[in-house]
CSV table of C-alpha atoms and ligand atoms in Angstrom, one decimal:
chain,number,residue,atom,x,y,z
A,257,UNK,CA,115.0,111.5,-15.8
A,258,UNK,CA,113.8,111.9,-19.3
A,259,UNK,CA,116.8,111.0,-21.5
A,260,UNK,CA,115.0,111.4,-24.9
A,261,UNK,CA,116.2,113.9,-27.5
A,262,UNK,CA,112.7,115.3,-27.6
A,263,UNK,CA,113.1,116.5,-24.0
A,264,UNK,CA,116.4,118.3,-25.0
A,265,UNK,CA,114.5,119.9,-27.9
A,266,UNK,CA,111.8,121.1,-25.5
A,267,UNK,CA,114.5,122.6,-23.1
A,268,UNK,CA,115.8,124.5,-26.1
A,269,UNK,CA,112.4,125.8,-27.0
A,270,UNK,CA,112.0,127.1,-23.4
A,271,UNK,CA,115.5,128.7,-23.3
A,272,UNK,CA,115.3,132.5,-23.1
A,273,UNK,CA,118.9,132.8,-24.3
A,274,UNK,CA,118.7,130.5,-27.3
A,275,UNK,CA,118.7,133.3,-29.8
A,276,UNK,CA,122.3,134.3,-28.8
A,277,UNK,CA,123.6,131.2,-30.5
A,278,UNK,CA,123.2,133.0,-33.9
A,279,UNK,CA,125.6,135.7,-32.6
A,280,UNK,CA,128.5,133.2,-32.6
A,281,UNK,CA,130.6,131.4,-35.2
A,282,UNK,CA,130.0,127.7,-34.6
A,283,UNK,CA,131.8,125.3,-36.8
A,284,UNK,CA,129.4,122.9,-38.5
A,285,UNK,CA,129.7,119.4,-37.4
A,286,UNK,CA,131.4,120.2,-34.0
A,287,UNK,CA,130.0,120.2,-30.5
A,288,UNK,CA,132.2,122.8,-28.8
A,289,UNK,CA,132.5,122.0,-25.1
A,290,UNK,CA,135.7,123.9,-24.4
A,291,UNK,CA,134.4,127.5,-23.9
A,292,UNK,CA,135.9,127.4,-20.4
A,293,UNK,CA,139.4,127.3,-22.0
A,294,UNK,CA,138.8,129.5,-25.1
A,295,UNK,CA,135.4,131.1,-25.7
A,296,UNK,CA,134.2,131.2,-29.3
A,297,UNK,CA,134.2,134.3,-31.5
A,298,UNK,CA,131.0,136.3,-31.7
A,299,UNK,CA,130.0,138.4,-34.7
A,300,UNK,CA,129.9,141.4,-32.3
A,301,UNK,CA,133.5,140.8,-31.2
A,302,UNK,CA,134.6,140.5,-34.8
A,303,UNK,CA,132.9,143.7,-35.7
A,304,UNK,CA,134.5,145.6,-32.8
A,305,UNK,CA,137.9,144.4,-33.9
A,306,UNK,CA,137.2,145.8,-37.4
A,307,UNK,CA,135.9,149.1,-35.9
A,308,UNK,CA,139.2,149.5,-33.9
A,309,UNK,CA,141.2,148.7,-37.0
A,310,UNK,CA,139.1,151.2,-38.9
A,311,UNK,CA,139.8,153.9,-36.3
A,312,UNK,CA,143.5,153.3,-36.8
A,313,UNK,CA,143.1,153.4,-40.6
A,314,UNK,CA,141.1,156.6,-40.6
A,315,UNK,CA,142.5,158.5,-37.7
A,316,UNK,CA,146.1,157.5,-37.1
A,317,UNK,CA,147.4,159.0,-33.9
A,318,UNK,CA,144.1,160.9,-33.4
A,319,UNK,CA,142.4,157.6,-32.6
A,320,UNK,CA,143.6,158.1,-29.0
A,321,UNK,CA,141.2,161.0,-28.6
A,322,UNK,CA,138.6,160.7,-31.4
A,323,UNK,CA,136.3,158.3,-33.0
A,324,UNK,CA,133.7,156.0,-31.6
A,325,UNK,CA,135.9,154.5,-28.9
A,326,UNK,CA,138.8,156.9,-28.1
A,327,UNK,CA,141.6,154.6,-27.2
A,328,UNK,CA,142.9,156.6,-24.3
A,329,UNK,CA,139.8,156.0,-22.2
A,330,UNK,CA,138.8,152.6,-23.5
A,331,UNK,CA,140.3,150.5,-20.7
A,332,UNK,CA,138.5,152.5,-18.1
A,333,UNK,CA,135.2,152.5,-20.0
A,334,UNK,CA,135.3,148.7,-20.5
A,335,UNK,CA,136.3,148.3,-16.8
A,336,UNK,CA,133.0,150.0,-15.9
A,337,UNK,CA,131.2,147.4,-18.0
A,338,UNK,CA,133.1,144.4,-16.6
A,339,UNK,CA,132.4,145.8,-13.1
A,340,UNK,CA,128.8,144.6,-13.7
A,341,UNK,CA,130.0,141.0,-14.1
A,342,UNK,CA,132.0,140.9,-10.9
A,343,UNK,CA,130.2,143.3,-8.6
A,344,UNK,CA,132.6,146.1,-8.5
A,345,UNK,CA,132.1,149.8,-8.4
A,346,UNK,CA,133.1,151.7,-11.6
A,347,UNK,CA,136.4,152.9,-10.3
A,348,UNK,CA,137.4,149.6,-8.9
A,349,UNK,CA,137.8,147.7,-12.2
A,350,UNK,CA,140.2,148.2,-15.1
A,351,UNK,CA,140.7,146.2,-18.3
A,352,UNK,CA,144.5,145.6,-18.6
A,353,UNK,CA,147.3,143.1,-18.8
A,354,UNK,CA,146.9,139.4,-18.5
A,355,UNK,CA,146.1,137.1,-15.6
A,356,UNK,CA,149.7,136.4,-14.7
A,357,UNK,CA,150.9,139.9,-15.2
A,358,UNK,CA,148.0,141.3,-13.2
A,359,UNK,CA,148.8,138.9,-10.3
A,360,UNK,CA,152.4,140.1,-10.3
A,361,UNK,CA,151.1,143.7,-10.2
A,362,UNK,CA,148.7,143.0,-7.4
A,363,UNK,CA,151.0,140.8,-5.3
A,364,UNK,CA,153.8,143.3,-5.6
A,365,UNK,CA,151.4,145.9,-4.3
A,366,UNK,CA,149.6,144.0,-1.6
A,367,UNK,CA,152.2,141.6,-0.4
A,368,UNK,CA,153.8,143.8,2.3
A,369,UNK,CA,155.6,141.5,4.8
A,370,UNK,CA,156.0,143.1,8.2
A,371,UNK,CA,157.4,141.7,11.5
A,372,UNK,CA,156.3,138.1,11.9
A,373,UNK,CA,153.6,138.5,9.2
A,374,UNK,CA,155.6,137.4,6.1
A,375,UNK,CA,154.0,134.4,4.5
A,376,UNK,CA,151.8,133.9,1.5
A,377,UNK,CA,148.9,131.4,1.7
A,378,UNK,CA,147.6,129.6,-1.4
A,379,UNK,CA,146.2,126.2,-2.2
A,380,UNK,CA,147.7,123.1,-3.8
A,381,UNK,CA,145.2,122.9,-6.7
A,382,UNK,CA,145.5,126.3,-8.2
A,383,UNK,CA,146.7,126.9,-11.8
A,384,UNK,CA,150.6,126.6,-12.0
A,385,UNK,CA,151.1,130.2,-13.3
A,386,UNK,CA,149.6,131.7,-10.2
A,387,UNK,CA,151.9,129.5,-8.1
A,388,UNK,CA,155.0,130.5,-10.1
A,389,UNK,CA,154.1,134.1,-9.8
A,390,UNK,CA,153.5,134.0,-6.0
A,391,UNK,CA,156.8,132.2,-5.4
A,392,UNK,CA,158.7,134.7,-7.4
A,393,UNK,CA,157.1,137.5,-5.5
A,394,UNK,CA,158.3,136.0,-2.3
A,395,UNK,CA,161.8,135.7,-3.7
A,396,UNK,CA,161.8,139.3,-4.9
A,397,UNK,CA,161.1,140.4,-1.3
A,398,UNK,CA,164.0,138.2,-0.1
A,399,UNK,CA,162.0,135.2,1.3
A,400,UNK,CA,162.4,131.5,0.5
A,401,UNK,CA,159.2,129.9,-0.8
A,402,UNK,CA,160.3,126.7,0.9
A,403,UNK,CA,159.2,128.1,4.3
A,404,UNK,CA,157.2,131.1,3.3
A,405,UNK,CA,154.8,129.7,0.7
A,406,UNK,CA,152.0,127.7,2.3
A,407,UNK,CA,149.7,125.6,0.1
A,408,UNK,CA,146.5,124.3,1.7
A,409,UNK,CA,146.2,120.7,0.8
A,410,UNK,CA,143.2,118.9,-0.7
A,411,UNK,CA,141.7,116.0,1.1
A,412,UNK,CA,140.6,114.2,-2.1
A,413,UNK,CA,142.6,115.8,-4.9
A,414,UNK,CA,139.5,117.6,-6.1
A,415,UNK,CA,138.4,120.2,-3.6
A,416,UNK,CA,139.9,122.5,-1.1
A,417,UNK,CA,137.7,122.7,2.1
A,418,UNK,CA,137.0,126.2,3.3
A,419,UNK,CA,137.6,125.1,6.9
A,420,UNK,CA,141.1,123.9,5.9
A,421,UNK,CA,141.9,127.2,4.4
A,422,UNK,CA,140.6,129.1,7.5
A,423,UNK,CA,142.6,126.9,9.8
A,424,UNK,CA,145.8,127.8,7.8
A,425,UNK,CA,145.1,131.6,8.3
A,426,UNK,CA,147.7,131.9,11.0
A,427,UNK,CA,149.4,135.0,12.4
A,428,UNK,CA,152.4,134.8,10.1
A,429,UNK,CA,150.3,135.1,6.9
A,430,UNK,CA,150.4,138.4,5.2
A,431,UNK,CA,148.5,137.6,2.0
A,432,UNK,CA,146.1,135.0,0.7
A,433,UNK,CA,145.6,134.3,-3.0
A,434,UNK,CA,143.0,131.7,-4.1
A,435,UNK,CA,141.0,130.8,-7.2
A,436,UNK,CA,137.3,131.6,-7.3
A,437,UNK,CA,136.6,128.4,-9.2
A,438,UNK,CA,139.2,125.6,-9.3
A,439,UNK,CA,140.2,125.0,-12.9
A,440,UNK,CA,140.2,121.2,-12.7
A,441,UNK,CA,137.3,120.2,-10.4
A,442,UNK,CA,135.2,123.3,-11.0
A,443,UNK,CA,134.7,123.8,-7.2
A,444,UNK,CA,133.4,127.3,-6.4
A,445,UNK,CA,134.9,128.6,-3.2
A,446,UNK,CA,132.9,130.5,-0.6
A,447,UNK,CA,134.5,133.9,-1.4
A,448,UNK,CA,132.5,135.9,1.1
A,449,UNK,CA,133.2,133.5,4.0
A,450,UNK,CA,136.9,133.3,3.2
A,451,UNK,CA,137.2,137.1,2.9
A,452,UNK,CA,135.5,137.6,6.3
A,453,UNK,CA,137.7,135.1,8.0
A,454,UNK,CA,140.9,136.5,6.5
A,455,UNK,CA,139.9,140.1,7.5
A,456,UNK,CA,139.1,139.0,11.0
A,457,UNK,CA,142.7,137.9,11.3
A,458,UNK,CA,144.1,141.0,9.6
A,459,UNK,CA,145.1,139.3,6.4
A,460,UNK,CA,144.6,140.7,2.9
A,461,UNK,CA,142.9,138.3,0.4
A,462,UNK,CA,142.7,138.3,-3.4
A,463,UNK,CA,141.1,135.9,-5.9
A,464,UNK,CA,141.8,134.6,-9.4
A,465,UNK,CA,138.6,134.8,-11.3
A,466,UNK,CA,139.7,133.1,-14.6
A,467,UNK,CA,137.2,130.3,-14.3
A,468,UNK,CA,134.2,132.3,-13.0
A,469,UNK,CA,134.2,135.7,-14.6
A,470,UNK,CA,131.5,135.6,-17.3
A,471,UNK,CA,129.7,132.6,-15.9
A,472,UNK,CA,129.4,133.1,-12.2
A,473,UNK,CA,128.2,136.5,-10.9
A,474,UNK,CA,130.3,137.9,-8.1
A,475,UNK,CA,130.0,140.7,-5.5
A,476,UNK,CA,133.6,141.6,-4.9
A,477,UNK,CA,132.9,145.1,-3.6
A,478,UNK,CA,130.1,144.0,-1.2
A,479,UNK,CA,132.1,141.0,0.0
A,480,UNK,CA,135.0,143.3,0.7
A,481,UNK,CA,137.5,141.3,-1.3
A,482,UNK,CA,140.8,143.2,-1.4
A,483,UNK,CA,141.6,142.5,-5.0
A,484,UNK,CA,140.9,140.1,-7.9
A,485,UNK,CA,142.2,139.5,-11.4
A,486,UNK,CA,141.1,137.4,-14.4
A,487,UNK,CA,141.3,136.8,-18.1
A,488,UNK,CA,138.6,137.5,-20.7
A,489,UNK,CA,139.4,134.8,-23.2
A,490,UNK,CA,137.6,132.0,-21.4
A,491,UNK,CA,133.9,132.6,-20.5
A,492,UNK,CA,134.0,136.3,-21.8
A,493,UNK,CA,134.9,135.2,-25.3
A,494,UNK,CA,137.3,138.0,-26.1
A,495,UNK,CA,139.8,135.9,-28.1
A,496,UNK,CA,143.1,134.1,-27.6
A,497,UNK,CA,145.4,136.3,-25.4
A,498,UNK,CA,142.7,138.9,-25.1
A,499,UNK,CA,143.5,141.6,-22.5
A,500,UNK,CA,142.5,140.7,-18.9
A,501,UNK,CA,141.0,142.6,-16.0
A,502,UNK,CA,141.5,143.4,-12.3
A,503,UNK,CA,139.6,144.7,-9.3
A,504,UNK,CA,141.0,146.6,-6.4
A,505,UNK,CA,138.6,147.5,-3.5
A,506,UNK,CA,138.0,151.2,-3.2
A,507,UNK,CA,139.6,151.4,0.3
A,508,UNK,CA,142.9,150.6,-1.4
A,509,UNK,CA,142.6,153.0,-4.2
A,510,UNK,CA,145.0,155.9,-4.3
A,511,UNK,CA,147.9,153.8,-3.1
A,512,UNK,CA,151.0,153.5,-5.2
A,513,UNK,CA,151.1,150.2,-7.3
A,514,UNK,CA,154.0,147.8,-6.9
A,515,UNK,CA,154.8,148.1,-10.6
A,516,UNK,CA,154.5,151.6,-11.7
A,517,UNK,CA,154.2,152.8,-15.3
A,518,UNK,CA,152.9,155.8,-17.1
A,519,UNK,CA,149.5,154.4,-18.0
A,520,UNK,CA,148.8,154.1,-14.3
A,521,UNK,CA,149.0,157.9,-14.1
A,522,UNK,CA,146.2,160.3,-13.3
A,523,UNK,CA,144.9,160.7,-16.8
A,524,UNK,CA,144.9,164.4,-16.7
A,525,UNK,CA,148.5,164.5,-15.8
A,526,UNK,CA,149.9,161.6,-17.7
A,527,UNK,CA,151.0,163.8,-20.6
A,528,UNK,CA,152.7,166.4,-18.3
A,529,UNK,CA,155.6,163.9,-18.7
A,530,UNK,CA,156.8,164.5,-15.1
A,531,UNK,CA,159.3,162.2,-13.6
A,532,UNK,CA,157.4,162.0,-10.4
A,533,UNK,CA,154.6,159.4,-10.8
A,534,UNK,CA,151.1,160.5,-9.8
A,535,UNK,CA,148.9,157.4,-9.8
A,536,UNK,CA,145.2,157.6,-10.8
A,537,UNK,CA,142.8,157.4,-7.9
A,538,UNK,CA,141.1,154.5,-9.6
A,539,UNK,CA,142.0,150.9,-10.4
A,540,UNK,CA,143.5,152.4,-13.5
A,541,UNK,CA,146.6,153.1,-11.4
A,542,UNK,CA,147.4,149.4,-11.8
A,543,UNK,CA,147.9,149.7,-15.5
A,544,UNK,CA,151.6,149.6,-16.6
A,545,UNK,CA,152.0,150.6,-20.2
A,546,UNK,CA,150.1,151.4,-23.4
A,547,UNK,CA,146.9,149.2,-23.7
A,548,UNK,CA,147.1,146.5,-26.3
A,549,UNK,CA,144.2,147.9,-28.3
A,550,UNK,CA,143.9,145.2,-30.9
A,551,UNK,CA,143.6,142.6,-28.1
A,552,UNK,CA,141.1,144.8,-26.2
A,553,UNK,CA,138.9,145.3,-29.2
A,554,UNK,CA,137.0,142.0,-29.2
A,555,UNK,CA,135.9,142.7,-25.6
A,556,UNK,CA,133.8,145.8,-26.8
A,557,UNK,CA,131.5,143.6,-28.8
A,558,UNK,CA,131.6,140.7,-26.5
A,559,UNK,CA,130.4,142.8,-23.5
A,560,UNK,CA,127.4,144.0,-25.5
A,561,UNK,CA,126.1,140.4,-25.4
A,562,UNK,CA,126.7,140.2,-21.7
A,563,UNK,CA,124.8,143.4,-21.2
A,564,UNK,CA,121.9,142.1,-23.2
A,565,UNK,CA,121.7,138.7,-21.6
A,566,UNK,CA,122.5,139.6,-18.0
A,567,UNK,CA,125.0,137.6,-15.9
A,568,UNK,CA,122.3,136.2,-13.6
A,569,UNK,CA,120.5,134.7,-16.5
A,570,UNK,CA,123.7,133.4,-17.9
A,571,UNK,CA,124.5,131.7,-14.6
A,572,UNK,CA,121.0,130.2,-14.4
A,573,UNK,CA,121.3,128.6,-17.9
A,574,UNK,CA,124.9,127.4,-17.1
A,575,UNK,CA,123.7,125.7,-14.0
A,576,UNK,CA,120.7,124.1,-15.7
A,577,UNK,CA,122.8,122.8,-18.6
A,578,UNK,CA,125.6,121.5,-16.5
A,579,UNK,CA,123.0,119.8,-14.3
A,580,UNK,CA,121.3,118.4,-17.3
A,581,UNK,CA,124.6,117.0,-18.5
A,582,UNK,CA,125.4,115.4,-15.2
A,583,UNK,CA,121.9,113.8,-15.0
A,584,UNK,CA,122.4,112.4,-18.5
A,585,UNK,CA,125.9,111.1,-17.5
A,586,UNK,CA,124.4,109.4,-14.4
A,587,UNK,CA,121.6,107.8,-16.4
A,588,UNK,CA,123.4,106.8,-19.5
A,589,UNK,CA,126.9,106.1,-18.5
A,590,UNK,CA,126.4,104.1,-15.3
A,591,UNK,CA,128.8,101.2,-15.2
A,592,UNK,CA,131.5,102.8,-17.3
A,593,UNK,CA,133.6,103.8,-14.3
A,594,UNK,CA,133.2,107.6,-14.7
A,595,UNK,CA,133.2,109.8,-11.6
A,596,UNK,CA,131.8,113.3,-11.5
A,597,UNK,CA,134.6,115.3,-9.9
A,598,UNK,CA,132.9,118.6,-9.4
A,599,UNK,CA,130.7,119.5,-6.4
A,600,UNK,CA,127.0,118.7,-7.1
A,601,UNK,CA,125.5,121.6,-5.2
A,602,UNK,CA,124.7,124.7,-7.4
A,603,UNK,CA,126.3,127.1,-5.0
A,604,UNK,CA,129.6,125.2,-4.9
A,605,UNK,CA,130.2,124.6,-8.6
A,606,UNK,CA,131.4,126.8,-11.5
A,607,UNK,CA,130.6,126.5,-15.2
A,608,UNK,CA,132.1,123.2,-16.3
A,609,UNK,CA,131.6,119.5,-15.6
A,610,UNK,CA,134.6,117.6,-14.4
A,611,UNK,CA,134.5,114.0,-15.5
A,612,UNK,CA,137.1,111.7,-14.3
A,613,UNK,CA,138.1,108.4,-16.0
A,614,UNK,CA,141.4,106.5,-16.0
A,615,UNK,CA,141.3,106.4,-19.8
A,616,UNK,CA,140.5,110.2,-20.0
A,617,UNK,CA,143.2,111.0,-22.5
A,618,UNK,CA,142.1,108.5,-25.1
A,619,UNK,CA,138.4,109.1,-24.5
A,620,UNK,CA,139.1,112.8,-25.3
A,621,UNK,CA,140.8,111.8,-28.5
A,622,UNK,CA,137.9,109.6,-29.5
A,623,UNK,CA,135.5,112.5,-28.7
A,624,UNK,CA,137.5,114.9,-30.9
A,625,UNK,CA,137.4,112.5,-33.8
A,626,UNK,CA,133.6,112.4,-33.4
A,627,UNK,CA,133.4,116.2,-33.5
A,628,UNK,CA,133.1,116.9,-29.8
A,629,UNK,CA,135.7,119.4,-28.5
A,630,UNK,CA,136.4,118.6,-24.9
A,631,UNK,CA,139.3,119.6,-22.8
A,632,UNK,CA,141.7,117.1,-21.1
A,633,UNK,CA,143.5,117.9,-17.9
A,634,UNK,CA,146.2,115.4,-16.9
A,635,UNK,CA,146.0,112.7,-15.6
A,636,UNK,CA,142.4,111.8,-15.7
A,637,UNK,CA,140.0,114.7,-16.2
A,638,UNK,CA,137.7,115.5,-19.1
A,639,UNK,CA,136.3,119.0,-18.7
A,640,UNK,CA,133.0,119.7,-20.5
A,641,UNK,CA,131.5,123.1,-20.5
A,642,UNK,CA,128.1,123.9,-22.1
A,643,UNK,CA,128.2,127.7,-22.6
A,644,UNK,CA,125.0,129.6,-21.9
A,645,UNK,CA,125.4,131.8,-25.0
A,646,UNK,CA,125.9,129.2,-27.6
A,647,UNK,CA,125.5,125.6,-26.4
A,648,UNK,CA,122.0,124.1,-27.0
A,649,UNK,CA,120.5,121.4,-24.8
A,650,UNK,CA,120.4,119.2,-27.9
A,651,UNK,CA,124.2,119.6,-28.2
A,652,UNK,CA,124.6,118.5,-24.6
A,653,UNK,CA,122.4,115.5,-25.3
A,654,UNK,CA,124.4,114.7,-28.5
A,655,UNK,CA,127.7,115.0,-26.6
A,656,UNK,CA,126.6,112.4,-24.0
A,657,UNK,CA,125.2,110.2,-26.8
A,658,UNK,CA,128.5,110.2,-28.5
A,659,UNK,CA,130.3,109.5,-25.3
A,660,UNK,CA,128.0,106.6,-24.7
A,661,UNK,CA,128.8,105.2,-28.1
A,662,UNK,CA,132.5,105.6,-27.5
A,663,UNK,CA,132.2,103.6,-24.3
A,664,UNK,CA,129.9,101.0,-25.5
A,665,UNK,CA,132.0,100.2,-28.6
A,666,UNK,CA,135.3,100.8,-26.7
A,667,UNK,CA,136.3,103.2,-29.5
A,668,UNK,CA,138.8,104.9,-27.3
A,669,UNK,CA,141.0,101.7,-27.3
A,670,UNK,CA,142.3,102.8,-30.8
A,671,UNK,CA,144.1,105.7,-29.2
A,672,UNK,CA,147.2,106.1,-27.0
A,673,UNK,CA,146.4,107.1,-23.5
A,674,UNK,CA,148.8,110.1,-23.7
A,675,UNK,CA,148.2,113.8,-23.8
A,676,UNK,CA,149.2,116.1,-26.6
A,677,UNK,CA,151.6,119.1,-26.1
A,678,UNK,CA,148.6,121.3,-25.6
A,679,UNK,CA,145.9,119.5,-23.6
B,816,LIG,C1,143.7,130.5,-17.6
B,816,LIG,C2,144.3,130.8,-16.3
B,816,LIG,C3,145.5,131.4,-16.2
B,816,LIG,C4,146.3,131.9,-17.5
B,816,LIG,O1,147.1,133.0,-17.2
B,816,LIG,P1,147.5,133.9,-18.4
B,816,LIG,O2,148.4,134.9,-17.8
B,816,LIG,O3,146.3,134.5,-19.0
B,816,LIG,O4,148.2,133.1,-19.4
B,816,LIG,C5,146.0,131.7,-15.0
B,816,LIG,N1,145.4,131.2,-13.8
B,816,LIG,C6,144.2,130.6,-13.9
B,816,LIG,C7,143.5,130.1,-12.7
B,816,LIG,C8,143.7,130.3,-15.2
B,816,LIG,O5,142.5,129.6,-15.2
């Protein structure tokens, strides 16, 4: 392995996506490795926010039907564009809500306990919000999560084995909800295999795409996934609290959503103001109320960049730069008791490197003081995500160089090994 900075510079020269870096606001003197938690602001996203503000300024109420992006149709239009990132048909994707709200919507629609088939199957490593939502959905239907919520366990605390999930797909399971990529270890599950196995057993299956949408291409339609939901503020760079998205396979379209609201109406009939709800025949039916236009706005500009770069090319660079980072870690940080916690195979990992160390909390603080923005996940994980659009190979090299200095000089010992309120 060539660990020289010149090699990193050469990789940057060969990078077909390198020009996208100028599209983003990058703080001087920082190495931003946290785009998997909150993507950076692009100039296009900023511009589209101003354009939406401008349409409000100029058009008032007429902004719903006039202007460059009539607000009434925007969620559907953006859904068609996001469909390209996740492999959905145009009608199957809508930009709406947030991750957790969308999960509530989809679980309340697709969790239909019948006879002995009453349980929900999940895993023990998913993000807490998904777990809270699923347990509350069980309770709403009168079941006790104690005996109706099954969480597949991990053998090593990092990964969930597909075969363990399949073994747990028993006759009493009504619904399965899993992450595409595990937020801590970065493991990418075999979505097609799990979907096939679930369907063989007559079980519906949905996926949380928060940690993969915008960095890993999916084929949800082709793979026959029943539903999926995700945020856009991580790899899609649409801003803190930016509006999320959901996918519902076309064979389920036309059915009444669990949580109905007027923005789920057939758009031609919504303003008839009838008291009998007529849902749209598209994934738009799963919207509830008025779209949060100001939090949708950055997505317009951000998606232009995805359209120009192409998700396959983004995945390719992401894999190359995470691999480069791991190679540097293995060459330069041997002997400092780090463990790479993510799977090593390309087809089994997402967009971030999961670095484990017993002093992770203080190492993260030391990194931050040196201008590297990492992301700490209790108790021992440092997540580092080079982002295809805006992280150069030289920045990856510099990050590992700084980490090496911190370890060599034991600079982390100055800090408390304790997480902050937000970590
Ligand atoms: C980021 C993330 C969430 C956050 O949910 P919000 O409703 O957007 O706050 C939920 N689940 C997973 C897996 C995530 O990665």
